[in-house]
Amino acid sequence: MNRLAKTLEKLSPRLIRLAPVLCGLLALHCASALELLPWSASSPRALRAAAEARLGADEERLARATALAIRLRTLYVAAAHGVYNAEDRRNFRRLEAALSADLARLRATGPNDPALVTPPSPSATAGLSGAEANAGIAAMDACLEELIAERLRVRTELERSRAAAPPAD
Amino acid sequence: MPSPLSGSGAASPDRLRPGLLLARAESRTPTEAQSPAASTPEPARPAAGEDSLTLSVSVRMRARLEGLRQAAENLKTGGQLLAVADNALGSMQEHVLRIRQLAVKASHGALTGLDRQNLQVEVSQLIDEVDRIASQTEFNHLRLLQGDYSRGSRTASLWFQVGPGSHERERIYISTSSAQSLNLERADSAILSVSTPEMANQAIGIVDNALERLVKERSNLAAYTNRFREVGELTAREIQVLEAEKEAPLTYAPR
């Protein structure tokens, strides 16, 4: 007991000097346990959370793309009607170009996705003809089917990931 | 934006602006050629318990519903176009009836040459007016009675998109109704003459044929109008059903 007291007495100045370091190490340990540190992202839980976040963002992006595709389809239904003059058709063309570009951006999976390679914007004089609009309706129907399939895939993955997660407690 | 309509009985020009039509369907304020990115509608988040099968059904249903709403707008503007054409033909018919009345009067032998000359002045004015109506009747800057939309036309065609799907459209034919096509004026610009009793008598037959053509054309337009009214009613009913369905969607979830 006497020896322990003597040792502590000898070590105490060193312990006091090392106290900040020890506290830092303790904090790091706690943060690691709580998966708050970058290297803890490799833990299964963090990986799963990241995957779920990515799938959630995908789902959101695809839902936006679906809404936009429906809007573009509605534009085509309007433009396929024959009562519009050349100026109206040029306006339709501009709207179509803007909506298509947004849709391509939303559907693209990366900066080099072929979906981003859209045809050059049409000249202001070439209006959207009724026949083109009619073909556009069919194209949008196909696009919506693709979006549905993609969303179902994302949703299935998300559900699978959630089902595989251990219970919270 | 599109220029205003002309022609009697035309709808407000706003109804024909593509942007506004879309705006009605999408409940947003459009400006032409703006990028819609900033105002992309909020996507419908999957409701609690919404399963994969419901997703595909609901997306298709939303697309159809928006298409139907637009088709209903199309039917309205189509009906207005037909009404403008019919109005113009009705007016032409009145003028042609008056020409017939004058021809009957001029074929009577008790009139002097001066009387016939005066009748001819009125006949010429009426034929000019018929020609003016034919060449100037337009809907949203589309000339309707010049033969652009007649059966043999190679210059233009008029299609009405009456449904939400591709190919759910109908072609409309409107014959030319110029004075020449009604034989009220010859190719060499000579106008129907009532200057002698014989010529006036011949004119009655020519005018009768013109009237027949006008009546036939108006019957065609009335048939189109009735047909599209029926389609409009069906469309409105389907919109109601789909909107009700949206409120209380069917669930296709396997039990």
CSV table of C-alpha atoms in Angstrom, one decimal:
chain,number,residue,atom,x,y,z
A,1,MET,CA,0.0,0.0,0.0
A,2,ASN,CA,2.8,2.2,1.0
A,3,ARG,CA,4.6,1.3,-2.3
A,4,LEU,CA,1.5,2.1,-4.4
A,5,ALA,CA,1.2,5.5,-2.7
A,6,LYS,CA,4.8,6.2,-3.5
A,7,THR,CA,4.4,5.1,-7.1
A,8,LEU,CA,1.3,7.3,-7.6
A,9,GLU,CA,3.1,10.2,-6.0
A,10,LYS,CA,5.9,9.7,-8.4
A,11,LEU,CA,3.6,9.3,-11.4
A,12,SER,CA,1.0,12.0,-10.7
A,13,PRO,CA,2.8,14.9,-12.4
A,14,ARG,CA,3.2,12.7,-15.5
A,15,LEU,CA,-0.5,11.6,-15.3
A,16,ILE,CA,-1.5,15.3,-15.0
A,17,ARG,CA,0.5,16.0,-18.1
A,18,LEU,CA,-1.0,13.1,-20.0
A,19,ALA,CA,-4.5,13.8,-19.0
A,20,PRO,CA,-5.5,15.7,-22.2
A,21,VAL,CA,-4.1,12.9,-24.3
A,22,LEU,CA,-6.0,10.2,-22.3
A,23,CYS,CA,-9.2,12.2,-22.6
A,24,GLY,CA,-8.7,12.5,-26.3
A,25,LEU,CA,-8.2,8.8,-26.7
A,26,LEU,CA,-11.3,8.1,-24.6
A,27,ALA,CA,-13.4,10.5,-26.8
A,28,LEU,CA,-12.1,8.8,-30.0
A,29,HIS,CA,-13.0,5.4,-28.6
A,30,CYS,CA,-16.6,6.6,-27.8
A,31,ALA,CA,-17.0,8.2,-31.2
A,32,SER,CA,-15.8,5.1,-32.9
A,33,ALA,CA,-18.3,3.0,-30.9
A,34,LEU,CA,-21.1,5.3,-32.0
A,35,GLU,CA,-19.9,5.1,-35.7
A,36,LEU,CA,-19.3,8.9,-35.8
A,37,LEU,CA,-15.9,8.7,-37.3
A,38,PRO,CA,-15.1,8.4,-41.0
A,39,TRP,CA,-13.4,5.0,-40.6
A,40,SER,CA,-16.5,3.7,-38.8
A,41,ALA,CA,-18.4,4.1,-42.1
A,42,SER,CA,-17.1,0.7,-43.1
A,43,SER,CA,-19.2,-0.9,-40.4
A,44,PRO,CA,-22.1,-3.0,-41.7
A,45,ARG,CA,-24.7,-0.7,-40.2
A,46,ALA,CA,-23.1,2.4,-41.7
A,47,LEU,CA,-22.8,0.7,-45.1
A,48,ARG,CA,-26.5,-0.3,-45.0
A,49,ALA,CA,-27.5,3.2,-44.0
A,50,ALA,CA,-25.5,4.7,-46.9
A,51,ALA,CA,-27.0,2.2,-49.3
A,52,GLU,CA,-30.5,3.0,-48.1
A,53,ALA,CA,-29.9,6.7,-48.4
A,54,ARG,CA,-28.7,6.2,-51.9
A,55,LEU,CA,-31.7,4.1,-52.8
A,56,GLY,CA,-34.0,6.7,-51.2
A,57,ALA,CA,-32.4,9.5,-53.2
A,58,ASP,CA,-32.9,7.3,-56.3
A,59,GLU,CA,-36.5,6.8,-55.5
A,60,GLU,CA,-37.0,10.5,-55.1
A,61,ARG,CA,-35.2,11.2,-58.4
A,62,LEU,CA,-37.3,8.7,-60.3
A,63,ALA,CA,-40.5,10.0,-58.7
A,64,ARG,CA,-39.6,13.4,-60.0
A,65,ALA,CA,-38.7,12.0,-63.4
A,66,THR,CA,-42.1,10.3,-63.5
A,67,ALA,CA,-43.9,13.5,-62.7
A,68,LEU,CA,-42.0,15.3,-65.4
A,69,ALA,CA,-42.7,12.5,-67.9
A,70,ILE,CA,-46.4,12.8,-67.2
A,71,ARG,CA,-46.1,16.5,-67.8
A,72,LEU,CA,-44.3,16.1,-71.1
A,73,ARG,CA,-46.9,13.5,-72.2
A,74,THR,CA,-49.7,16.0,-71.4
A,75,LEU,CA,-47.8,18.6,-73.5
A,76,TYR,CA,-47.8,16.1,-76.4
A,77,VAL,CA,-51.5,15.4,-76.0
A,78,ALA,CA,-52.1,19.2,-76.2
A,79,ALA,CA,-49.7,19.7,-79.2
A,80,ALA,CA,-51.2,16.7,-81.1
A,81,HIS,CA,-54.4,18.7,-81.4
A,82,GLY,CA,-54.8,20.5,-84.7
A,83,VAL,CA,-56.0,23.9,-83.7
A,84,TYR,CA,-52.7,25.5,-83.2
A,85,ASN,CA,-50.9,27.9,-85.5
A,86,ALA,CA,-47.2,28.1,-86.3
A,87,GLU,CA,-46.3,30.4,-83.4
A,88,ASP,CA,-48.1,28.1,-80.9
A,89,ARG,CA,-46.2,25.2,-82.3
A,90,ARG,CA,-42.9,27.0,-81.8
A,91,ASN,CA,-43.9,27.6,-78.2
A,92,PHE,CA,-44.7,24.0,-77.8
A,93,ARG,CA,-41.3,23.1,-79.2
A,94,ARG,CA,-39.6,25.4,-76.6
A,95,LEU,CA,-41.5,23.9,-73.8
A,96,GLU,CA,-40.8,20.4,-75.1
A,97,ALA,CA,-37.1,21.2,-75.2
A,98,ALA,CA,-37.0,22.5,-71.7
A,99,LEU,CA,-39.0,19.6,-70.3
A,100,SER,CA,-37.0,17.0,-72.2
A,101,ALA,CA,-33.7,18.4,-71.0
A,102,ASP,CA,-34.9,18.2,-67.4
A,103,LEU,CA,-36.2,14.7,-67.9
A,104,ALA,CA,-32.9,13.6,-69.4
A,105,ARG,CA,-31.0,15.1,-66.4
A,106,LEU,CA,-33.3,13.4,-63.9
A,107,ARG,CA,-33.0,10.0,-65.7
A,108,ALA,CA,-29.3,10.2,-66.1
A,109,THR,CA,-27.4,8.0,-63.7
A,110,GLY,CA,-24.1,9.9,-64.0
A,111,PRO,CA,-22.4,12.7,-65.9
A,112,ASN,CA,-21.5,10.4,-68.8
A,113,ASP,CA,-24.9,8.8,-69.1
A,114,PRO,CA,-26.1,8.5,-72.7
A,115,ALA,CA,-29.5,9.9,-71.6
A,116,LEU,CA,-27.8,13.3,-71.2
A,117,VAL,CA,-26.8,13.3,-74.9
A,118,THR,CA,-29.9,15.0,-76.1
A,119,PRO,CA,-30.3,16.0,-79.7
A,120,PRO,CA,-29.4,19.6,-80.5
A,121,SER,CA,-32.1,22.0,-79.6
A,122,PRO,CA,-34.4,22.6,-82.6
A,123,SER,CA,-34.3,26.0,-84.3
A,124,ALA,CA,-36.9,28.5,-83.2
A,125,THR,CA,-38.6,28.2,-86.6
A,126,ALA,CA,-39.3,24.5,-86.5
A,127,GLY,CA,-42.5,24.1,-84.5
A,128,LEU,CA,-43.6,20.9,-82.9
A,129,SER,CA,-45.9,19.3,-85.4
A,130,GLY,CA,-49.1,17.3,-84.6
A,131,ALA,CA,-47.5,14.1,-86.0
A,132,GLU,CA,-44.4,14.6,-83.9
A,133,ALA,CA,-46.5,15.2,-80.8
A,134,ASN,CA,-48.5,12.1,-81.5
A,135,ALA,CA,-45.3,10.1,-81.7
A,136,GLY,CA,-44.2,11.8,-78.5
A,137,ILE,CA,-47.2,10.4,-76.6
A,138,ALA,CA,-46.2,6.9,-77.5
A,139,ALA,CA,-42.6,7.6,-76.6
A,140,MET,CA,-43.6,9.0,-73.2
A,141,ASP,CA,-45.8,5.9,-72.6
A,142,ALA,CA,-42.7,3.8,-73.1
A,143,CYS,CA,-40.6,6.1,-70.9
A,144,LEU,CA,-43.2,5.9,-68.1
A,145,GLU,CA,-43.1,2.1,-68.3
A,146,GLU,CA,-39.3,2.2,-68.0
A,147,LEU,CA,-39.5,4.5,-65.1
A,148,ILE,CA,-42.0,2.3,-63.3
A,149,ALA,CA,-39.7,-0.7,-63.8
A,150,GLU,CA,-36.8,1.3,-62.5
A,151,ARG,CA,-38.7,2.5,-59.5
A,152,LEU,CA,-39.9,-1.0,-58.7
A,153,ARG,CA,-36.4,-2.2,-58.8
A,154,VAL,CA,-35.2,0.5,-56.5
A,155,ARG,CA,-38.1,0.0,-54.1
A,156,THR,CA,-37.5,-3.8,-54.0
A,157,GLU,CA,-33.9,-3.2,-53.2
A,158,LEU,CA,-34.8,-0.8,-50.5
A,159,GLU,CA,-37.3,-3.2,-49.0
A,160,ARG,CA,-34.8,-6.0,-49.1
A,161,SER,CA,-32.2,-3.9,-47.3
A,162,ARG,CA,-34.7,-2.9,-44.6
A,163,ALA,CA,-35.8,-6.5,-44.2
A,164,ALA,CA,-32.2,-7.7,-43.8
A,165,ALA,CA,-31.5,-5.1,-41.1
A,166,PRO,CA,-31.4,-6.5,-37.5
A,167,PRO,CA,-34.1,-5.2,-35.2
A,168,ALA,CA,-33.3,-1.8,-33.6
A,169,ASP,CA,-32.9,-3.1,-30.1
B,1,MET,CA,-47.5,33.8,-77.6
B,2,PRO,CA,-50.2,33.0,-80.1
B,3,SER,CA,-52.0,35.8,-81.7
B,4,PRO,CA,-55.6,36.4,-81.0
B,5,LEU,CA,-58.4,34.7,-82.8
B,6,SER,CA,-60.5,36.2,-85.4
B,7,GLY,CA,-63.9,35.1,-86.7
B,8,SER,CA,-67.2,35.3,-85.0
B,9,GLY,CA,-68.0,33.0,-82.1
B,10,ALA,CA,-64.4,32.4,-81.4
B,11,ALA,CA,-63.2,31.6,-77.9
B,12,SER,CA,-61.0,33.7,-75.8
B,13,PRO,CA,-57.5,33.6,-77.3
B,14,ASP,CA,-56.2,32.6,-73.9
B,15,ARG,CA,-57.8,29.3,-74.2
B,16,LEU,CA,-55.6,28.5,-77.2
B,17,ARG,CA,-52.3,29.3,-75.6
B,18,PRO,CA,-50.3,26.1,-75.2
B,19,GLY,CA,-48.7,27.3,-72.0
B,20,LEU,CA,-52.1,28.1,-70.5
B,21,LEU,CA,-53.5,24.8,-71.5
B,22,LEU,CA,-50.7,23.1,-69.8
B,23,ALA,CA,-51.0,25.4,-66.8
B,24,ARG,CA,-54.5,24.3,-66.3
B,25,ALA,CA,-53.5,20.7,-66.4
B,26,GLU,CA,-50.5,21.2,-64.2
B,27,SER,CA,-51.7,24.1,-62.0
B,28,ARG,CA,-48.6,26.1,-62.6
B,29,THR,CA,-48.0,29.5,-64.1
B,30,PRO,CA,-46.1,29.0,-67.3
B,31,THR,CA,-43.9,31.4,-69.2
B,32,GLU,CA,-42.9,30.3,-72.6
B,33,ALA,CA,-39.6,28.6,-73.1
B,34,GLN,CA,-38.7,28.8,-69.4
B,35,SER,CA,-36.9,25.9,-67.9
B,36,PRO,CA,-39.4,24.0,-65.8
B,37,ALA,CA,-36.7,22.7,-63.5
B,38,ALA,CA,-37.4,25.2,-60.8
B,39,SER,CA,-41.1,24.4,-60.7
B,40,THR,CA,-41.0,20.6,-61.2
B,41,PRO,CA,-44.0,19.3,-59.4
B,42,GLU,CA,-43.4,17.6,-56.1
B,43,PRO,CA,-43.5,13.9,-56.8
B,44,ALA,CA,-46.1,11.9,-55.0
B,45,ARG,CA,-44.4,10.1,-52.2
B,46,PRO,CA,-45.3,6.5,-51.8
B,47,ALA,CA,-48.1,6.3,-49.3
B,48,ALA,CA,-47.7,4.2,-46.3
B,49,GLY,CA,-48.5,0.6,-47.3
B,50,GLU,CA,-48.3,1.4,-51.0
B,51,ASP,CA,-46.9,-1.6,-52.7
B,52,SER,CA,-45.1,-2.2,-56.0
B,53,LEU,CA,-48.2,-3.2,-57.9
B,54,THR,CA,-50.1,-0.1,-56.7
B,55,LEU,CA,-47.2,2.1,-57.9
B,56,SER,CA,-47.4,1.0,-61.5
B,57,VAL,CA,-51.2,1.2,-61.5
B,58,SER,CA,-51.2,4.7,-60.0
B,59,VAL,CA,-48.5,6.1,-62.4
B,60,ARG,CA,-50.4,4.8,-65.4
B,61,MET,CA,-53.7,6.2,-63.9
B,62,ARG,CA,-52.1,9.6,-63.3
B,63,ALA,CA,-50.7,9.8,-66.9
B,64,ARG,CA,-54.1,8.8,-68.2
B,65,LEU,CA,-55.9,11.3,-66.0
B,66,GLU,CA,-53.7,14.2,-67.1
B,67,GLY,CA,-54.1,13.1,-70.7
B,68,LEU,CA,-57.9,13.0,-70.3
B,69,ARG,CA,-58.0,16.5,-68.8
B,70,GLN,CA,-56.0,17.8,-71.8
B,71,ALA,CA,-58.2,15.9,-74.2
B,72,ALA,CA,-61.2,17.5,-72.6
B,73,GLU,CA,-59.6,20.9,-73.3
B,74,ASN,CA,-58.8,19.8,-76.8
B,75,LEU,CA,-62.4,18.9,-77.4
B,76,LYS,CA,-63.5,22.3,-76.2
B,77,THR,CA,-61.2,24.2,-78.5
B,78,GLY,CA,-62.1,21.7,-81.3
B,79,GLY,CA,-65.8,22.5,-80.7
B,80,GLN,CA,-65.0,26.2,-80.9
B,81,LEU,CA,-63.2,25.8,-84.2
B,82,LEU,CA,-66.2,23.9,-85.7
B,83,ALA,CA,-68.5,26.5,-84.3
B,84,VAL,CA,-66.5,29.3,-86.0
B,85,ALA,CA,-66.6,27.4,-89.3
B,86,ASP,CA,-70.3,26.7,-89.0
B,87,ASN,CA,-71.1,30.3,-88.2
B,88,ALA,CA,-69.3,31.5,-91.3
B,89,LEU,CA,-71.0,28.9,-93.5
B,90,GLY,CA,-74.4,30.0,-92.0
B,91,SER,CA,-73.6,33.6,-92.9
B,92,MET,CA,-72.7,32.5,-96.4
B,93,GLN,CA,-75.9,30.5,-96.7
B,94,GLU,CA,-77.9,33.6,-95.8
B,95,HIS,CA,-76.1,35.6,-98.6
B,96,VAL,CA,-76.6,32.8,-101.1
B,97,LEU,CA,-80.3,32.6,-100.2
B,98,ARG,CA,-80.6,36.4,-100.9
B,99,ILE,CA,-78.8,35.9,-104.2
B,100,ARG,CA,-81.4,33.2,-105.1
B,101,GLN,CA,-84.2,35.6,-104.2
B,102,LEU,CA,-82.7,38.3,-106.4
B,103,ALA,CA,-82.2,35.8,-109.3
B,104,VAL,CA,-85.9,34.8,-109.1
B,105,LYS,CA,-86.8,38.5,-109.1
B,106,ALA,CA,-84.5,39.2,-112.1
B,107,SER,CA,-85.9,36.2,-114.1
B,108,HIS,CA,-89.3,37.9,-114.2
B,109,GLY,CA,-90.0,39.5,-117.6
B,110,ALA,CA,-91.6,42.7,-116.2
B,111,LEU,CA,-88.3,44.3,-115.1
B,112,THR,CA,-86.4,46.9,-117.1
B,113,GLY,CA,-82.7,46.7,-117.9
B,114,LEU,CA,-82.0,49.3,-115.3
B,115,ASP,CA,-83.8,47.2,-112.7
B,116,ARG,CA,-81.7,44.2,-113.6
B,117,GLN,CA,-78.6,46.3,-113.5
B,118,ASN,CA,-79.5,47.3,-109.9
B,119,LEU,CA,-80.1,43.7,-109.0
B,120,GLN,CA,-76.8,42.7,-110.5
B,121,VAL,CA,-75.0,45.2,-108.3
B,122,GLU,CA,-76.5,43.6,-105.2
B,123,VAL,CA,-75.8,40.1,-106.5
B,124,SER,CA,-72.1,41.1,-107.2
B,125,GLN,CA,-71.7,42.5,-103.7
B,126,LEU,CA,-73.2,39.4,-102.1
B,127,ILE,CA,-70.9,37.1,-104.1
B,128,ASP,CA,-67.9,39.3,-103.1
B,129,GLU,CA,-69.0,39.0,-99.5
B,130,VAL,CA,-69.3,35.2,-99.8
B,131,ASP,CA,-65.8,35.1,-101.1
B,132,ARG,CA,-64.5,37.4,-98.4
B,133,ILE,CA,-66.0,35.2,-95.7
B,134,ALA,CA,-64.5,32.1,-97.3
B,135,SER,CA,-61.0,33.6,-97.5
B,136,GLN,CA,-61.0,35.4,-94.1
B,137,THR,CA,-62.7,33.0,-91.7
B,138,GLU,CA,-60.0,31.8,-89.4
B,139,PHE,CA,-59.5,30.2,-86.0
B,140,ASN,CA,-56.3,31.0,-84.2
B,141,HIS,CA,-54.8,32.1,-87.6
B,142,LEU,CA,-55.9,28.9,-89.3
B,143,ARG,CA,-57.9,29.7,-92.5
B,144,LEU,CA,-60.8,27.3,-92.3
B,145,LEU,CA,-62.7,27.7,-95.6
B,146,GLN,CA,-60.0,28.0,-98.2
B,147,GLY,CA,-59.7,24.3,-98.8
B,148,ASP,CA,-56.5,23.7,-96.7
B,149,TYR,CA,-58.4,21.0,-94.8
B,150,SER,CA,-60.5,19.6,-97.7
B,151,ARG,CA,-60.2,15.9,-98.5
B,152,GLY,CA,-57.8,16.4,-101.4
B,153,SER,CA,-55.6,18.9,-99.7
B,154,ARG,CA,-51.9,18.4,-99.9
B,155,THR,CA,-51.0,21.6,-98.0
B,156,ALA,CA,-52.3,20.9,-94.5
B,157,SER,CA,-54.5,18.6,-92.5
B,158,LEU,CA,-56.6,19.1,-89.4
B,159,TRP,CA,-56.5,16.5,-86.6
B,160,PHE,CA,-58.3,16.6,-83.3
B,161,GLN,CA,-56.6,14.8,-80.5
B,162,VAL,CA,-59.7,13.6,-78.7
B,163,GLY,CA,-58.2,11.1,-76.3
B,164,PRO,CA,-55.3,10.7,-74.0
B,165,GLY,CA,-53.4,8.1,-76.0
B,166,SER,CA,-51.4,8.3,-79.2
B,167,HIS,CA,-53.5,7.7,-82.3
B,168,GLU,CA,-56.6,8.7,-80.4
B,169,ARG,CA,-57.2,11.4,-82.9
B,170,GLU,CA,-59.5,12.1,-85.7
B,171,ARG,CA,-59.0,13.9,-89.0
B,172,ILE,CA,-61.4,16.7,-89.8
B,173,TYR,CA,-62.3,17.7,-93.3
B,174,ILE,CA,-63.6,21.1,-94.2
B,175,SER,CA,-64.2,21.8,-97.9
B,176,THR,CA,-63.4,25.0,-99.6
B,177,SER,CA,-66.3,27.4,-99.9
B,178,SER,CA,-65.0,30.2,-102.0
B,179,ALA,CA,-67.3,31.8,-104.6
B,180,GLN,CA,-65.4,29.9,-107.3
B,181,SER,CA,-65.9,26.6,-105.7
B,182,LEU,CA,-69.6,27.3,-105.3
B,183,ASN,CA,-69.7,28.3,-109.0
B,184,LEU,CA,-70.8,31.8,-108.2
B,185,GLU,CA,-67.7,33.0,-109.9
B,186,ARG,CA,-66.0,31.6,-112.9
B,187,ALA,CA,-62.3,30.9,-113.2
B,188,ASP,CA,-61.9,34.0,-115.3
B,189,SER,CA,-63.4,36.0,-112.4
B,190,ALA,CA,-66.7,36.5,-114.2
B,191,ILE,CA,-69.5,36.8,-111.7
B,192,LEU,CA,-72.9,35.1,-111.8
B,193,SER,CA,-75.0,37.3,-114.0
B,194,VAL,CA,-78.7,38.1,-113.6
B,195,SER,CA,-78.6,40.8,-116.4
B,196,THR,CA,-81.2,38.9,-118.6
B,197,PRO,CA,-84.2,36.8,-117.7
B,198,GLU,CA,-82.5,33.7,-119.2
B,199,MET,CA,-79.3,34.2,-117.3
B,200,ALA,CA,-81.2,35.0,-114.1
B,201,ASN,CA,-83.1,31.7,-114.6
B,202,GLN,CA,-79.9,29.8,-115.1
B,203,ALA,CA,-78.5,31.5,-112.0
B,204,ILE,CA,-81.4,30.0,-109.9
B,205,GLY,CA,-80.1,26.5,-110.7
B,206,ILE,CA,-76.5,27.5,-110.0
B,207,VAL,CA,-77.4,29.1,-106.7
B,208,ASP,CA,-79.5,26.0,-105.7
B,209,ASN,CA,-76.3,23.8,-106.2
B,210,ALA,CA,-74.3,26.3,-104.1
B,211,LEU,CA,-76.9,26.0,-101.4
B,212,GLU,CA,-76.8,22.2,-101.5
B,213,ARG,CA,-73.0,22.3,-101.0
B,214,LEU,CA,-73.3,24.7,-98.1
B,215,VAL,CA,-76.0,22.7,-96.4
B,216,LYS,CA,-73.9,19.5,-96.9
B,217,GLU,CA,-70.9,21.1,-95.4
B,218,ARG,CA,-72.8,22.4,-92.4
B,219,SER,CA,-74.3,19.0,-91.9
B,220,ASN,CA,-70.8,17.5,-91.8
B,221,LEU,CA,-69.7,20.1,-89.2
B,222,ALA,CA,-72.8,19.4,-87.2
B,223,ALA,CA,-72.1,15.7,-87.3
B,224,TYR,CA,-68.5,16.3,-86.1
B,225,THR,CA,-69.8,18.6,-83.3
B,226,ASN,CA,-72.3,16.1,-82.1
B,227,ARG,CA,-69.8,13.3,-82.2
B,228,PHE,CA,-67.2,15.2,-80.3
B,229,ARG,CA,-69.8,16.3,-77.8
B,230,GLU,CA,-70.5,12.7,-77.1
B,231,VAL,CA,-66.7,12.0,-76.7
B,232,GLY,CA,-66.5,15.0,-74.4
B,233,GLU,CA,-69.2,13.6,-72.2
B,234,LEU,CA,-67.5,10.2,-72.0
B,235,THR,CA,-64.2,11.9,-71.3
B,236,ALA,CA,-65.7,14.0,-68.4
B,237,ARG,CA,-67.2,10.8,-67.0
B,238,GLU,CA,-63.9,9.0,-67.1
B,239,ILE,CA,-62.2,11.9,-65.5
B,240,GLN,CA,-64.7,11.8,-62.7
B,241,VAL,CA,-64.2,8.0,-62.2
B,242,LEU,CA,-60.4,8.4,-62.2
B,243,GLU,CA,-60.5,11.3,-59.8
B,244,ALA,CA,-62.7,9.3,-57.4
B,245,GLU,CA,-60.3,6.4,-57.8
B,246,LYS,CA,-57.4,8.8,-56.9
B,247,GLU,CA,-59.2,9.7,-53.7
B,248,ALA,CA,-59.9,6.1,-52.7
B,249,PRO,CA,-57.5,4.0,-54.7
B,250,LEU,CA,-58.1,0.3,-55.2
B,251,THR,CA,-55.5,-1.8,-53.5
B,252,TYR,CA,-54.0,-4.6,-55.5
B,253,ALA,CA,-51.9,-5.8,-52.7
B,254,PRO,CA,-51.9,-9.6,-52.4
B,255,ARG,CA,-53.4,-10.7,-49.1
